[in-house]
PDB file of C-alpha atoms in Angstrom:
ATOM      1  CA  ASP X   1      27.585  32.669 133.622  1.00  0.00           C
ATOM      2  CA  SER X   2      27.445  33.059 130.301  1.00  0.00           C
ATOM      3  CA  GLY X   3      24.007  31.530 129.359  1.00  0.00           C
ATOM      4  CA  VAL X   4      25.910  28.658 127.262  1.00  0.00           C
ATOM      5  CA  THR X   5      25.040  24.830 128.437  1.00  0.00           C
ATOM      6  CA  GLN X   6      27.078  22.146 127.846  1.00  0.00           C
ATOM      7  CA  THR X   7      26.385  18.402 128.695  1.00  0.00           C
ATOM      8  CA  PRO X   8      27.965  16.328 130.076  1.00  0.00           C
ATOM      9  CA  LYS X   9      30.585  18.211 132.591  1.00  0.00           C
ATOM     10  CA  HIS X  10      32.693  15.092 132.570  1.00  0.00           C
ATOM     11  CA  LEU X  11      32.657  11.807 130.317  1.00  0.00           C
ATOM     12  CA  ILE X  12      35.165   9.137 130.805  1.00  0.00           C
ATOM     13  CA  THR X  13      35.533   6.488 127.766  1.00  0.00           C
ATOM     14  CA  ALA X  14      37.764   3.773 126.186  1.00  0.00           C
ATOM     15  CA  THR X  15      39.765   4.089 123.254  1.00  0.00           C
ATOM     16  CA  GLY X  16      38.062   3.034 119.941  1.00  0.00           C
ATOM     17  CA  GLN X  17      34.732   4.687 121.067  1.00  0.00           C
ATOM     18  CA  ARG X  18      32.258   7.420 120.103  1.00  0.00           C
ATOM     19  CA  VAL X  19      30.956  10.030 122.323  1.00  0.00           C
ATOM     20  CA  THR X  20      28.395  12.990 121.550  1.00  0.00           C
ATOM     21  CA  LEU X  21      29.149  16.412 123.582  1.00  0.00           C
ATOM     22  CA  ARG X  22      25.663  18.502 123.782  1.00  0.00           C
ATOM     23  CA  CYS X  23      25.779  22.435 123.628  1.00  0.00           C
ATOM     24  CA  SER X  24      22.743  25.238 123.885  1.00  0.00           C
ATOM     25  CA  PRO X  25      23.477  28.561 122.901  1.00  0.00           C
ATOM     26  CA  ARG X  26      22.122  31.511 124.376  1.00  0.00           C
ATOM     27  CA  SER X  27      18.949  32.352 123.942  1.00  0.00           C
ATOM     28  CA  GLY X  28      18.486  34.313 120.247  1.00  0.00           C
ATOM     29  CA  ASP X  29      22.569  33.561 119.396  1.00  0.00           C
ATOM     30  CA  LEU X  30      22.187  31.911 115.786  1.00  0.00           C
ATOM     31  CA  SER X  31      25.951  30.578 115.697  1.00  0.00           C
ATOM     32  CA  VAL X  32      27.781  28.005 117.469  1.00  0.00           C
ATOM     33  CA  TYR X  33      31.577  27.194 117.744  1.00  0.00           C
ATOM     34  CA  TRP X  34      33.271  24.236 119.305  1.00  0.00           C
ATOM     35  CA  TYR X  35      37.047  24.320 120.761  1.00  0.00           C
ATOM     36  CA  GLN X  36      39.535  21.931 121.842  1.00  0.00           C
ATOM     37  CA  GLN X  37      41.484  22.789 124.517  1.00  0.00           C
ATOM     38  CA  SER X  38      44.594  20.225 125.384  1.00  0.00           C
ATOM     39  CA  LEU X  39      48.016  20.445 127.027  1.00  0.00           C
ATOM     40  CA  ASP X  40      49.958  19.698 123.755  1.00  0.00           C
ATOM     41  CA  GLN X  41      47.824  22.128 121.597  1.00  0.00           C
ATOM     42  CA  GLY X  42      46.233  24.534 123.285  1.00  0.00           C
ATOM     43  CA  LEU X  43      43.195  26.405 122.495  1.00  0.00           C
ATOM     44  CA  GLN X  44      42.127  25.600 119.051  1.00  0.00           C
ATOM     45  CA  PHE X  45      38.987  26.162 116.919  1.00  0.00           C
ATOM     46  CA  LEU X  46      37.569  23.308 115.726  1.00  0.00           C
ATOM     47  CA  ILE X  47      34.415  24.381 113.671  1.00  0.00           C
ATOM     48  CA  GLN X  48      31.443  27.381 113.921  1.00  0.00           C
ATOM     49  CA  TYR X  49      27.762  26.706 112.767  1.00  0.00           C
ATOM     50  CA  TYR X  50      25.467  29.454 111.848  1.00  0.00           C
ATOM     51  CA  ASN X  51      21.706  29.049 111.802  1.00  0.00           C
ATOM     52  CA  GLY X  52      21.945  25.198 110.955  1.00  0.00           C
ATOM     53  CA  GLU X  53      25.047  25.928 107.856  1.00  0.00           C
ATOM     54  CA  GLU X  54      28.692  25.059 108.317  1.00  0.00           C
ATOM     55  CA  ARG X  55      30.604  28.763 108.466  1.00  0.00           C
ATOM     56  CA  ALA X  56      33.998  28.300 109.193  1.00  0.00           C
ATOM     57  CA  LYS X  57      36.398  25.242 109.696  1.00  0.00           C
ATOM     58  CA  GLY X  58      39.566  24.853 111.706  1.00  0.00           C
ATOM     59  CA  ASN X  59      41.730  21.666 111.949  1.00  0.00           C
ATOM     60  CA  ILE X  60      39.046  19.315 112.925  1.00  0.00           C
ATOM     61  CA  LEU X  61      39.999  15.711 112.469  1.00  0.00           C
ATOM     62  CA  GLU X  62      38.024  13.389 109.989  1.00  0.00           C
ATOM     63  CA  ARG X  63      36.648  11.496 113.322  1.00  0.00           C
ATOM     64  CA  PHE X  64      34.899  14.471 114.298  1.00  0.00           C
ATOM     65  CA  SER X  65      31.782  15.946 113.122  1.00  0.00           C
ATOM     66  CA  ALA X  66      29.253  18.560 114.207  1.00  0.00           C
ATOM     67  CA  GLN X  67      25.790  19.634 113.553  1.00  0.00           C
ATOM     68  CA  GLN X  68      23.695  22.340 114.425  1.00  0.00           C
ATOM     69  CA  PHE X  69      19.791  21.459 114.732  1.00  0.00           C
ATOM     70  CA  PRO X  70      16.971  23.804 113.836  1.00  0.00           C
ATOM     71  CA  ASP X  71      16.503  24.460 117.724  1.00  0.00           C
ATOM     72  CA  LEU X  72      20.191  25.858 117.460  1.00  0.00           C
ATOM     73  CA  HIS X  73      21.518  23.362 119.808  1.00  0.00           C
ATOM     74  CA  SER X  74      24.719  21.705 118.881  1.00  0.00           C
ATOM     75  CA  GLU X  75      26.452  18.425 118.928  1.00  0.00           C
ATOM     76  CA  LEU X  76      29.944  17.349 118.319  1.00  0.00           C
ATOM     77  CA  ASN X  77      30.593  13.661 117.846  1.00  0.00           C
ATOM     78  CA  LEU X  78      33.832  12.144 118.308  1.00  0.00           C
ATOM     79  CA  SER X  79      34.319   8.901 116.846  1.00  0.00           C
ATOM     80  CA  SER X  80      37.283   5.986 117.318  1.00  0.00           C
ATOM     81  CA  LEU X  81      38.594   7.826 119.937  1.00  0.00           C
ATOM     82  CA  GLU X  82      42.355   7.985 120.877  1.00  0.00           C
ATOM     83  CA  LEU X  83      44.117   8.900 124.360  1.00  0.00           C
ATOM     84  CA  GLY X  84      45.254  12.334 122.514  1.00  0.00           C
ATOM     85  CA  ASP X  85      41.638  13.036 122.037  1.00  0.00           C
ATOM     86  CA  SER X  86      41.224  13.722 126.168  1.00  0.00           C
ATOM     87  CA  ALA X  87      40.738  17.434 126.168  1.00  0.00           C
ATOM     88  CA  LEU X  88      38.610  19.861 127.345  1.00  0.00           C
ATOM     89  CA  TYR X  89      35.688  20.633 124.505  1.00  0.00           C
ATOM     90  CA  PHE X  90      34.476  24.385 124.741  1.00  0.00           C
ATOM     91  CA  CYS X  91      31.319  25.293 123.270  1.00  0.00           C
ATOM     92  CA  ALA X  92      30.473  29.322 122.379  1.00  0.00           C
ATOM     93  CA  SER X  93      27.974  30.898 120.660  1.00  0.00           C
ATOM     94  CA  SER X  94      27.080  34.361 119.303  1.00  0.00           C
ATOM     95  CA  THR X  95      24.485  36.767 118.001  1.00  0.00           C
ATOM     96  CA  LEU X  96      25.480  36.769 114.669  1.00  0.00           C
ATOM     97  CA  ALA X  97      28.292  34.725 112.265  1.00  0.00           C
ATOM     98  CA  GLY X  98      31.004  37.709 111.760  1.00  0.00           C
ATOM     99  CA  SER X  99      34.080  38.788 113.529  1.00  0.00           C
ATOM    100  CA  TYR X 100      33.108  41.546 115.089  1.00  0.00           C
ATOM    101  CA  ASN X 101      30.460  39.069 117.370  1.00  0.00           C
ATOM    102  CA  GLU X 102      31.385  38.533 120.902  1.00  0.00           C
ATOM    103  CA  GLN X 103      31.863  34.855 121.787  1.00  0.00           C
ATOM    104  CA  PHE X 104      30.350  33.390 125.045  1.00  0.00           C
ATOM    105  CA  PHE X 105      31.957  30.588 126.059  1.00  0.00           C
ATOM    106  CA  GLY X 106      30.467  27.618 127.849  1.00  0.00           C
ATOM    107  CA  PRO X 107      31.553  25.904 131.372  1.00  0.00           C
ATOM    108  CA  GLY X 108      33.315  22.751 128.737  1.00  0.00           C
ATOM    109  CA  THR X 109      32.988  19.334 128.886  1.00  0.00           C
ATOM    110  CA  ARG X 110      36.329  17.383 130.003  1.00  0.00           C
ATOM    111  CA  LEU X 111      36.751  14.193 127.972  1.00  0.00           C
ATOM    112  CA  THR X 112      39.021  11.684 129.327  1.00  0.00           C
ATOM    113  CA  VAL X 113      39.793   8.757 127.232  1.00  0.00           C
ATOM    114  CA  LEU X 114      41.258   5.517 129.044  1.00  0.00           C
TER     115      LEU X 114
ATOM    116  CA  ALA H   1      46.781  32.764 108.649  1.00  0.00           C
ATOM    117  CA  GLN H   2      46.791  34.134 112.107  1.00  0.00           C
ATOM    118  CA  SER H   3      48.978  33.171 114.941  1.00  0.00           C
ATOM    119  CA  VAL H   4      49.714  34.720 118.292  1.00  0.00           C
ATOM    120  CA  THR H   5      52.599  34.185 120.815  1.00  0.00           C
ATOM    121  CA  GLN H   6      52.342  34.820 124.710  1.00  0.00           C
ATOM    122  CA  LEU H   7      55.531  35.551 125.421  1.00  0.00           C
ATOM    123  CA  ASP H   8      55.324  34.489 129.369  1.00  0.00           C
ATOM    124  CA  SER H   9      53.921  31.309 130.277  1.00  0.00           C
ATOM    125  CA  GLN H  10      53.764  31.959 134.020  1.00  0.00           C
ATOM    126  CA  VAL H  11      53.872  35.597 135.608  1.00  0.00           C
ATOM    127  CA  PRO H  12      53.683  35.472 139.493  1.00  0.00           C
ATOM    128  CA  VAL H  13      53.079  39.055 141.309  1.00  0.00           C
ATOM    129  CA  PHE H  14      52.441  40.354 144.541  1.00  0.00           C
ATOM    130  CA  GLU H  15      48.952  41.614 145.536  1.00  0.00           C
ATOM    131  CA  GLU H  16      48.509  45.602 144.638  1.00  0.00           C
ATOM    132  CA  ALA H  17      51.531  45.198 142.352  1.00  0.00           C
ATOM    133  CA  PRO H  18      51.061  46.275 138.743  1.00  0.00           C
ATOM    134  CA  VAL H  19      50.991  42.933 135.882  1.00  0.00           C
ATOM    135  CA  GLU H  20      51.699  43.391 132.378  1.00  0.00           C
ATOM    136  CA  LEU H  21      51.125  39.859 130.103  1.00  0.00           C
ATOM    137  CA  ARG H  22      52.227  40.432 126.593  1.00  0.00           C
ATOM    138  CA  CYS H  23      51.070  39.129 123.545  1.00  0.00           C
ATOM    139  CA  ASN H  24      52.140  39.449 119.958  1.00  0.00           C
ATOM    140  CA  TYR H  25      50.441  38.524 116.838  1.00  0.00           C
ATOM    141  CA  SER H  26      50.993  37.394 113.689  1.00  0.00           C
ATOM    142  CA  SER H  27      48.824  37.992 110.324  1.00  0.00           C
ATOM    143  CA  SER H  28      48.538  38.488 106.512  1.00  0.00           C
ATOM    144  CA  VAL H  29      45.237  40.540 107.230  1.00  0.00           C
ATOM    145  CA  SER H  30      43.628  42.783 109.242  1.00  0.00           C
ATOM    146  CA  VAL H  31      42.724  41.518 112.850  1.00  0.00           C
ATOM    147  CA  TYR H  32      40.616  41.782 115.807  1.00  0.00           C
ATOM    148  CA  LEU H  33      42.041  41.508 118.978  1.00  0.00           C
ATOM    149  CA  PHE H  34      40.551  39.981 122.516  1.00  0.00           C
ATOM    150  CA  TRP H  35      42.024  39.651 125.736  1.00  0.00           C
ATOM    151  CA  TYR H  36      39.604  36.268 127.836  1.00  0.00           C
ATOM    152  CA  VAL H  37      40.404  35.019 130.974  1.00  0.00           C
ATOM    153  CA  GLN H  38      39.994  31.501 132.430  1.00  0.00           C
ATOM    154  CA  TYR H  39      39.153  30.837 135.978  1.00  0.00           C
ATOM    155  CA  PRO H  40      40.013  27.655 137.404  1.00  0.00           C
ATOM    156  CA  ASN H  41      37.455  24.554 136.107  1.00  0.00           C
ATOM    157  CA  GLN H  42      35.651  27.483 134.052  1.00  0.00           C
ATOM    158  CA  GLY H  43      34.974  28.440 130.910  1.00  0.00           C
ATOM    159  CA  LEU H  44      36.379  31.623 129.078  1.00  0.00           C
ATOM    160  CA  GLN H  45      35.383  35.205 129.965  1.00  0.00           C
ATOM    161  CA  LEU H  46      35.814  38.257 127.854  1.00  0.00           C
ATOM    162  CA  LEU H  47      38.201  40.657 129.599  1.00  0.00           C
ATOM    163  CA  LEU H  48      38.779  43.484 126.493  1.00  0.00           C
ATOM    164  CA  LYS H  49      38.513  43.639 123.233  1.00  0.00           C
ATOM    165  CA  TYR H  50      39.890  45.879 120.088  1.00  0.00           C
ATOM    166  CA  LEU H  51      37.702  46.356 117.065  1.00  0.00           C
ATOM    167  CA  SER H  52      38.749  49.723 115.908  1.00  0.00           C
ATOM    168  CA  GLY H  53      39.188  53.522 117.224  1.00  0.00           C
ATOM    169  CA  SER H  54      41.469  54.422 120.141  1.00  0.00           C
ATOM    170  CA  THR H  55      44.302  52.064 120.719  1.00  0.00           C
ATOM    171  CA  LEU H  56      43.941  51.987 124.524  1.00  0.00           C
ATOM    172  CA  VAL H  57      40.960  49.771 125.435  1.00  0.00           C
ATOM    173  CA  LYS H  58      39.448  49.574 128.951  1.00  0.00           C
ATOM    174  CA  GLY H  59      37.957  46.260 129.728  1.00  0.00           C
ATOM    175  CA  ILE H  60      36.606  44.655 133.398  1.00  0.00           C
ATOM    176  CA  ASN H  61      37.943  44.078 136.520  1.00  0.00           C
ATOM    177  CA  GLY H  62      40.382  47.462 136.007  1.00  0.00           C
ATOM    178  CA  PHE H  63      42.405  45.917 133.333  1.00  0.00           C
ATOM    179  CA  GLU H  64      43.736  47.376 130.302  1.00  0.00           C
ATOM    180  CA  ALA H  65      45.538  46.832 127.011  1.00  0.00           C
ATOM    181  CA  GLU H  66      47.239  48.693 124.068  1.00  0.00           C
ATOM    182  CA  PHE H  67      46.945  47.700 120.441  1.00  0.00           C
ATOM    183  CA  ASN H  68      50.326  48.689 118.522  1.00  0.00           C
ATOM    184  CA  LYS H  69      49.923  47.869 115.276  1.00  0.00           C
ATOM    185  CA  SER H  70      53.784  48.675 113.975  1.00  0.00           C
ATOM    186  CA  GLN H  71      54.827  46.448 116.787  1.00  0.00           C
ATOM    187  CA  THR H  72      51.844  43.944 116.382  1.00  0.00           C
ATOM    188  CA  SER H  73      51.641  43.732 119.593  1.00  0.00           C
ATOM    189  CA  PHE H  74      48.009  43.943 122.228  1.00  0.00           C
ATOM    190  CA  HIS H  75      49.687  43.887 125.896  1.00  0.00           C
ATOM    191  CA  LEU H  76      47.609  43.315 128.664  1.00  0.00           C
ATOM    192  CA  ARG H  77      48.156  45.392 132.246  1.00  0.00           C
ATOM    193  CA  LYS H  78      46.267  45.780 135.545  1.00  0.00           C
ATOM    194  CA  PRO H  79      47.882  48.891 137.855  1.00  0.00           C
ATOM    195  CA  SER H  80      46.916  46.707 140.925  1.00  0.00           C
ATOM    196  CA  VAL H  81      46.225  43.012 141.098  1.00  0.00           C
ATOM    197  CA  HIS H  82      43.997  41.317 143.669  1.00  0.00           C
ATOM    198  CA  ILE H  83      44.422  37.820 144.713  1.00  0.00           C
ATOM    199  CA  SER H  84      41.275  36.944 142.756  1.00  0.00           C
ATOM    200  CA  ASP H  85      42.916  37.951 140.001  1.00  0.00           C
ATOM    201  CA  THR H  86      44.913  34.750 139.706  1.00  0.00           C
ATOM    202  CA  ALA H  87      43.647  32.903 136.409  1.00  0.00           C
ATOM    203  CA  GLU H  88      45.189  31.916 133.033  1.00  0.00           C
ATOM    204  CA  TYR H  89      44.844  34.882 130.492  1.00  0.00           C
ATOM    205  CA  PHE H  90      44.590  34.633 126.561  1.00  0.00           C
ATOM    206  CA  CYS H  91      45.067  36.573 123.831  1.00  0.00           C
ATOM    207  CA  ALA H  92      43.286  35.832 120.696  1.00  0.00           C
ATOM    208  CA  VAL H  93      42.967  37.495 117.189  1.00  0.00           C
ATOM    209  CA  THR H  94      40.123  36.918 114.484  1.00  0.00           C
ATOM    210  CA  ALA H  95      40.514  38.440 110.626  1.00  0.00           C
ATOM    211  CA  ILE H  96      38.014  41.045 110.352  1.00  0.00           C
ATOM    212  CA  LYS H  97      36.862  40.177 106.801  1.00  0.00           C
ATOM    213  CA  ALA H  98      36.550  36.392 107.215  1.00  0.00           C
ATOM    214  CA  ALA H  99      33.491  34.691 106.595  1.00  0.00           C
ATOM    215  CA  GLY H 100      33.354  33.449 109.469  1.00  0.00           C
ATOM    216  CA  ASN H 101      34.677  34.225 113.380  1.00  0.00           C
ATOM    217  CA  LYS H 102      37.498  31.676 113.954  1.00  0.00           C
ATOM    218  CA  LEU H 103      39.434  32.567 117.299  1.00  0.00           C
ATOM    219  CA  THR H 104      43.205  31.764 117.115  1.00  0.00           C
ATOM    220  CA  PHE H 105      44.636  31.957 120.795  1.00  0.00           C
ATOM    221  CA  GLY H 106      47.838  32.144 122.017  1.00  0.00           C
ATOM    222  CA  GLY H 107      49.325  29.583 124.536  1.00  0.00           C
ATOM    223  CA  GLY H 108      47.616  31.473 127.488  1.00  0.00           C
ATOM    224  CA  THR H 109      49.727  33.252 130.404  1.00  0.00           C
ATOM    225  CA  ARG H 110      49.204  31.753 134.315  1.00  0.00           C
ATOM    226  CA  VAL H 111      49.009  34.615 136.746  1.00  0.00           C
ATOM    227  CA  LEU H 112      49.562  33.473 140.490  1.00  0.00           C
ATOM    228  CA  VAL H 113      48.885  36.535 142.683  1.00  0.00           C
ATOM    229  CA  LYS H 114      50.764  36.078 146.124  1.00  0.00           C
ATOM    230  CA  PRO H 115      49.721  37.922 149.123  1.00  0.00           C
TER     231      PRO H 115
END
């Protein structure tokens, strides 16, 4: 158990809908990351937050948005869902924001878009 | 920008045999290197990392990796595998002097350990 929690574990929804994925980092970690794992694209970095501020951005679609709240938990919002958004979404956390900080991964949320 | 290539998508291996998983990377800047393991239906767990110093890095569960800067490689090895090593393994890099900590992953190598 990494100490990173993600809810829900599974999510099934229809095209065009909007969903919210939630992540609670390890106690004391200030940085949160979101990754998408799909058969087509593999594991891809989406976005990083550090203490409530966006720190780095990957190939995150405009339909996707994220935020980190004052209590340091994070939410990833996915809207106008398409079949291709079906994937495993991982959250990770680290103590600080720099590249030497080990990232601890949660168990993931499996999103299925029908 | 960085890219990571894992040269084998699947590696079947017999129990107690050695295994090597190959990883090559490309980057215009200096990077840190990592190997992660993903067991079925679980998240990723760090096996080992290279930040600086000795190019031979030892990790958990008997794994080790060697960083070769001239060949831009970071191959993972284990001298004797167990059934429990059946998993998918990911090589990843992150730029040292970036503002953030974006991990760029390879495509993964599935290791199937046979009895």
